[in-house]
Amino acid sequence: MQTITTLQAVYNALDHVKDPEIPVLSVLELGMITDVRIDLEGVHIKMIPTFSACPAINVIKENITNAVERELQMPAFVTVDKEVNWNSNRLTESAKEKLRNYGIAPPARHEGEVNLDMLIKADCPHCGSENTYLRSPFGSALCRALHVCRQCGMMFEQFKPLS
C-alpha cells in the first residue's frame, strides 16, 4: 500500500533534522534544502552544505534520509544540489536569533559581496557589545571565526558571512 504524503509533511520532517555542529538549527533554518519532489519512487530532496568542504555533509544527508523515511514511511533520496551555492543570507531570522542564544554571532546580511570588515566586526552574542575583535578567522568549524569581546571578556565564535 502506497502512503500518500504532502510537501508540508516532508518539510515538517526536515524541520526535525538538526545540524550536527549547531544542534539548535534545522537544515531548513540554515537554508540547506533547495528542492523537494514526491513521486512514485519516494521523496527526492536536494540539499547544499553551508561550506563546500563541510565534513558533516554525509552525516546530514543520512540524517535527512532517516528522518523522512521514519516519519513518512516512504523511501527518501538525498542528493547534493550542484546548481546552487549556499550563502549566509539563506539563514532565516529565527536561525540568527537561535545562533545568538547558542553563543554564536550570526553573520551580517550582505548584498552579494562579503568584505573583510564583515568578518572583523561581530557583535558579542553574550552582552551585545560591538566592542569586539577578531582573534582568528578559524574557529571550531570551517564556517566559523573566533572573536573576543572587550566589554565582557568572553570569547565567542561568529558564523562566517559567505556570498
PDB file of C-alpha atoms in Angstrom:
ATOM      1  CA  MET A   1       0.000   0.000   0.000  1.00  0.00           C
ATOM      2  CA  GLN A   2       1.479   3.363  -1.082  1.00  0.00           C
ATOM      3  CA  THR A   3       1.419   6.110   1.538  1.00  0.00           C
ATOM      4  CA  ILE A   4       0.213   9.475   0.308  1.00  0.00           C
ATOM      5  CA  THR A   5       2.230  12.362   1.654  1.00  0.00           C
ATOM      6  CA  THR A   6       2.381  16.095   1.102  1.00  0.00           C
ATOM      7  CA  LEU A   7       5.204  18.558   0.687  1.00  0.00           C
ATOM      8  CA  GLN A   8       4.205  20.055   4.037  1.00  0.00           C
ATOM      9  CA  ALA A   9       4.702  16.652   5.702  1.00  0.00           C
ATOM     10  CA  VAL A  10       8.183  16.435   4.153  1.00  0.00           C
ATOM     11  CA  TYR A  11       9.065  19.926   5.378  1.00  0.00           C
ATOM     12  CA  ASN A  12       7.755  19.044   8.847  1.00  0.00           C
ATOM     13  CA  ALA A  13      10.103  16.043   8.898  1.00  0.00           C
ATOM     14  CA  LEU A  14      13.018  18.168   7.641  1.00  0.00           C
ATOM     15  CA  ASP A  15      12.412  20.674  10.427  1.00  0.00           C
ATOM     16  CA  HIS A  16      13.432  17.922  12.871  1.00  0.00           C
ATOM     17  CA  VAL A  17      16.815  17.383  11.177  1.00  0.00           C
ATOM     18  CA  LYS A  18      19.372  19.404  13.124  1.00  0.00           C
ATOM     19  CA  ASP A  19      22.845  20.440  12.062  1.00  0.00           C
ATOM     20  CA  PRO A  20      25.304  18.118  13.877  1.00  0.00           C
ATOM     21  CA  GLU A  21      27.676  21.026  14.610  1.00  0.00           C
ATOM     22  CA  ILE A  22      24.980  23.527  15.678  1.00  0.00           C
ATOM     23  CA  PRO A  23      22.176  21.332  17.056  1.00  0.00           C
ATOM     24  CA  VAL A  24      19.773  24.226  17.686  1.00  0.00           C
ATOM     25  CA  LEU A  25      19.355  24.810  13.926  1.00  0.00           C
ATOM     26  CA  SER A  26      17.464  22.676  11.438  1.00  0.00           C
ATOM     27  CA  VAL A  27      18.506  22.169   7.845  1.00  0.00           C
ATOM     28  CA  LEU A  28      15.520  24.349   6.890  1.00  0.00           C
ATOM     29  CA  GLU A  29      16.589  27.246   9.131  1.00  0.00           C
ATOM     30  CA  LEU A  30      20.079  27.020   7.652  1.00  0.00           C
ATOM     31  CA  GLY A  31      18.643  27.254   4.141  1.00  0.00           C
ATOM     32  CA  MET A  32      20.214  23.968   3.099  1.00  0.00           C
ATOM     33  CA  ILE A  33      17.190  22.499   1.272  1.00  0.00           C
ATOM     34  CA  THR A  34      16.877  23.617  -2.355  1.00  0.00           C
ATOM     35  CA  ASP A  35      14.218  21.275  -3.726  1.00  0.00           C
ATOM     36  CA  VAL A  36      11.719  18.637  -2.618  1.00  0.00           C
ATOM     37  CA  ARG A  37       9.827  16.409  -5.025  1.00  0.00           C
ATOM     38  CA  ILE A  38       7.490  13.493  -4.356  1.00  0.00           C
ATOM     39  CA  ASP A  39       6.841  10.762  -6.920  1.00  0.00           C
ATOM     40  CA  LEU A  40       6.051   7.045  -7.011  1.00  0.00           C
ATOM     41  CA  GLU A  41       9.645   6.152  -6.018  1.00  0.00           C
ATOM     42  CA  GLY A  42       9.558   8.270  -2.874  1.00  0.00           C
ATOM     43  CA  VAL A  43      10.760  11.675  -1.714  1.00  0.00           C
ATOM     44  CA  HIS A  44      13.613  13.336  -3.618  1.00  0.00           C
ATOM     45  CA  ILE A  45      15.433  16.048  -1.691  1.00  0.00           C
ATOM     46  CA  LYS A  46      18.189  18.320  -2.919  1.00  0.00           C
ATOM     47  CA  MET A  47      20.384  19.989  -0.347  1.00  0.00           C
ATOM     48  CA  ILE A  48      23.501  22.146  -0.157  1.00  0.00           C
ATOM     49  CA  PRO A  49      26.208  22.281   2.514  1.00  0.00           C
ATOM     50  CA  THR A  50      26.950  25.567   4.271  1.00  0.00           C
ATOM     51  CA  PHE A  51      30.590  25.191   3.186  1.00  0.00           C
ATOM     52  CA  SER A  52      31.761  23.179   0.181  1.00  0.00           C
ATOM     53  CA  ALA A  53      34.258  21.233   2.306  1.00  0.00           C
ATOM     54  CA  CYS A  54      31.822  20.661   5.180  1.00  0.00           C
ATOM     55  CA  PRO A  55      32.908  17.445   6.927  1.00  0.00           C
ATOM     56  CA  ALA A  56      29.364  16.819   8.185  1.00  0.00           C
ATOM     57  CA  ILE A  57      27.707  16.612   4.754  1.00  0.00           C
ATOM     58  CA  ASN A  58      27.375  12.806   4.718  1.00  0.00           C
ATOM     59  CA  VAL A  59      26.010  12.777   8.269  1.00  0.00           C
ATOM     60  CA  ILE A  60      23.455  15.436   7.335  1.00  0.00           C
ATOM     61  CA  LYS A  61      22.394  13.515   4.204  1.00  0.00           C
ATOM     62  CA  GLU A  62      21.959  10.361   6.283  1.00  0.00           C
ATOM     63  CA  ASN A  63      20.006  12.232   8.985  1.00  0.00           C
ATOM     64  CA  ILE A  64      17.676  13.703   6.350  1.00  0.00           C
ATOM     65  CA  THR A  65      17.104  10.271   4.794  1.00  0.00           C
ATOM     66  CA  ASN A  66      16.453   8.642   8.174  1.00  0.00           C
ATOM     67  CA  ALA A  67      14.070  11.362   9.395  1.00  0.00           C
ATOM     68  CA  VAL A  68      11.973  11.420   6.229  1.00  0.00           C
ATOM     69  CA  GLU A  69      11.794   7.629   5.954  1.00  0.00           C
ATOM     70  CA  ARG A  70      10.952   7.247   9.659  1.00  0.00           C
ATOM     71  CA  GLU A  71       8.305   9.977   9.767  1.00  0.00           C
ATOM     72  CA  LEU A  72       6.715   9.412   6.343  1.00  0.00           C
ATOM     73  CA  GLN A  73       7.229   5.667   5.922  1.00  0.00           C
ATOM     74  CA  MET A  74       8.484   6.028   2.359  1.00  0.00           C
ATOM     75  CA  PRO A  75      11.891   5.979   0.645  1.00  0.00           C
ATOM     76  CA  ALA A  76      13.926   9.179   0.645  1.00  0.00           C
ATOM     77  CA  PHE A  77      16.701  10.060  -1.781  1.00  0.00           C
ATOM     78  CA  VAL A  78      19.015  12.926  -0.834  1.00  0.00           C
ATOM     79  CA  THR A  79      21.461  14.476  -3.272  1.00  0.00           C
ATOM     80  CA  VAL A  80      23.747  17.482  -3.115  1.00  0.00           C
ATOM     81  CA  ASP A  81      22.481  20.210  -5.426  1.00  0.00           C
ATOM     82  CA  LYS A  82      25.400  21.215  -7.642  1.00  0.00           C
ATOM     83  CA  GLU A  83      23.441  24.075  -9.236  1.00  0.00           C
ATOM     84  CA  VAL A  84      23.031  26.185  -6.088  1.00  0.00           C
ATOM     85  CA  ASN A  85      25.695  27.553  -3.772  1.00  0.00           C
ATOM     86  CA  TRP A  86      24.876  28.249  -0.155  1.00  0.00           C
ATOM     87  CA  ASN A  87      25.382  31.762   1.160  1.00  0.00           C
ATOM     88  CA  SER A  88      24.853  33.173   4.636  1.00  0.00           C
ATOM     89  CA  ASN A  89      21.796  35.182   3.525  1.00  0.00           C
ATOM     90  CA  ARG A  90      19.953  31.839   3.353  1.00  0.00           C
ATOM     91  CA  LEU A  91      19.852  31.740   7.177  1.00  0.00           C
ATOM     92  CA  THR A  92      16.377  32.565   8.468  1.00  0.00           C
ATOM     93  CA  GLU A  93      15.884  35.344  11.015  1.00  0.00           C
ATOM     94  CA  SER A  94      14.890  32.720  13.610  1.00  0.00           C
ATOM     95  CA  ALA A  95      18.170  30.902  12.856  1.00  0.00           C
ATOM     96  CA  LYS A  96      20.135  34.079  13.565  1.00  0.00           C
ATOM     97  CA  GLU A  97      18.347  34.535  16.882  1.00  0.00           C
ATOM     98  CA  LYS A  98      18.968  30.888  17.812  1.00  0.00           C
ATOM     99  CA  LEU A  99      22.665  31.307  16.951  1.00  0.00           C
ATOM    100  CA  ARG A 100      22.899  34.323  19.300  1.00  0.00           C
ATOM    101  CA  ASN A 101      21.160  32.404  22.086  1.00  0.00           C
ATOM    102  CA  TYR A 102      23.556  29.496  21.497  1.00  0.00           C
ATOM    103  CA  GLY A 103      26.544  31.859  21.891  1.00  0.00           C
ATOM    104  CA  ILE A 104      27.484  32.223  18.212  1.00  0.00           C
ATOM    105  CA  ALA A 105      27.362  35.606  16.474  1.00  0.00           C
ATOM    106  CA  PRO A 106      25.271  35.384  13.294  1.00  0.00           C
ATOM    107  CA  PRO A 107      26.679  36.712  10.022  1.00  0.00           C
ATOM    108  CA  ALA A 108      25.694  40.152   8.793  1.00  0.00           C
ATOM    109  CA  ARG A 109      23.362  40.313   5.820  1.00  0.00           C
ATOM    110  CA  HIS A 110      25.179  41.237   2.628  1.00  0.00           C
ATOM    111  CA  GLU A 111      24.234  42.462  -0.827  1.00  0.00           C
ATOM    112  CA  GLY A 112      26.064  39.742  -2.741  1.00  0.00           C
ATOM    113  CA  GLU A 113      29.594  40.609  -1.706  1.00  0.00           C
ATOM    114  CA  VAL A 114      31.345  39.812   1.548  1.00  0.00           C
ATOM    115  CA  ASN A 115      34.182  42.067   2.612  1.00  0.00           C
ATOM    116  CA  LEU A 116      36.837  41.761   5.308  1.00  0.00           C
ATOM    117  CA  ASP A 117      35.024  44.289   7.504  1.00  0.00           C
ATOM    118  CA  MET A 118      32.075  41.851   7.789  1.00  0.00           C
ATOM    119  CA  LEU A 119      34.379  39.173   9.168  1.00  0.00           C
ATOM    120  CA  ILE A 120      36.208  41.513  11.523  1.00  0.00           C
ATOM    121  CA  LYS A 121      33.050  43.065  13.035  1.00  0.00           C
ATOM    122  CA  ALA A 122      30.802  40.841  15.100  1.00  0.00           C
ATOM    123  CA  ASP A 123      28.510  41.811  17.933  1.00  0.00           C
ATOM    124  CA  CYS A 124      29.043  39.779  21.091  1.00  0.00           C
ATOM    125  CA  PRO A 125      26.211  37.236  21.458  1.00  0.00           C
ATOM    126  CA  HIS A 126      26.701  37.282  25.255  1.00  0.00           C
ATOM    127  CA  CYS A 127      26.405  41.008  26.043  1.00  0.00           C
ATOM    128  CA  GLY A 128      25.537  42.587  22.674  1.00  0.00           C
ATOM    129  CA  SER A 129      28.623  44.811  22.599  1.00  0.00           C
ATOM    130  CA  GLU A 130      30.103  45.949  19.287  1.00  0.00           C
ATOM    131  CA  ASN A 131      33.482  46.327  21.026  1.00  0.00           C
ATOM    132  CA  THR A 132      34.927  43.009  19.825  1.00  0.00           C
ATOM    133  CA  TYR A 133      37.926  41.874  17.833  1.00  0.00           C
ATOM    134  CA  LEU A 134      38.760  39.005  15.517  1.00  0.00           C
ATOM    135  CA  ARG A 135      41.138  36.613  17.256  1.00  0.00           C
ATOM    136  CA  SER A 136      41.332  34.087  14.439  1.00  0.00           C
ATOM    137  CA  PRO A 137      39.483  33.613  11.135  1.00  0.00           C
ATOM    138  CA  PHE A 138      39.407  29.910  12.025  1.00  0.00           C
ATOM    139  CA  GLY A 139      37.016  28.583  14.661  1.00  0.00           C
ATOM    140  CA  SER A 140      35.972  25.082  15.671  1.00  0.00           C
ATOM    141  CA  ALA A 141      34.432  24.518  12.241  1.00  0.00           C
ATOM    142  CA  LEU A 142      35.177  25.815   8.734  1.00  0.00           C
ATOM    143  CA  CYS A 143      32.106  28.022   8.838  1.00  0.00           C
ATOM    144  CA  ARG A 144      33.142  29.906  11.997  1.00  0.00           C
ATOM    145  CA  ALA A 145      35.664  32.555  13.099  1.00  0.00           C
ATOM    146  CA  LEU A 146      36.877  33.234  16.649  1.00  0.00           C
ATOM    147  CA  HIS A 147      36.293  36.626  18.326  1.00  0.00           C
ATOM    148  CA  VAL A 148      36.814  38.177  21.756  1.00  0.00           C
ATOM    149  CA  CYS A 149      34.578  40.765  23.405  1.00  0.00           C
ATOM    150  CA  ARG A 150      36.405  43.663  25.041  1.00  0.00           C
ATOM    151  CA  GLN A 151      33.271  44.541  27.049  1.00  0.00           C
ATOM    152  CA  CYS A 152      32.507  41.260  28.854  1.00  0.00           C
ATOM    153  CA  GLY A 153      35.769  39.420  28.131  1.00  0.00           C
ATOM    154  CA  MET A 154      34.032  36.391  26.599  1.00  0.00           C
ATOM    155  CA  MET A 155      35.456  34.531  23.636  1.00  0.00           C
ATOM    156  CA  PHE A 156      32.849  33.582  21.038  1.00  0.00           C
ATOM    157  CA  GLU A 157      32.501  32.257  17.531  1.00  0.00           C
ATOM    158  CA  GLN A 158      30.926  34.015  14.575  1.00  0.00           C
ATOM    159  CA  PHE A 159      29.169  32.146  11.797  1.00  0.00           C
ATOM    160  CA  LYS A 160      31.175  33.490   8.854  1.00  0.00           C
ATOM    161  CA  PRO A 161      29.422  35.599   6.236  1.00  0.00           C
ATOM    162  CA  LEU A 162      29.611  33.937   2.832  1.00  0.00           C
ATOM    163  CA  SER A 163      28.394  35.095  -0.551  1.00  0.00           C
TER     164      SER A 163
END
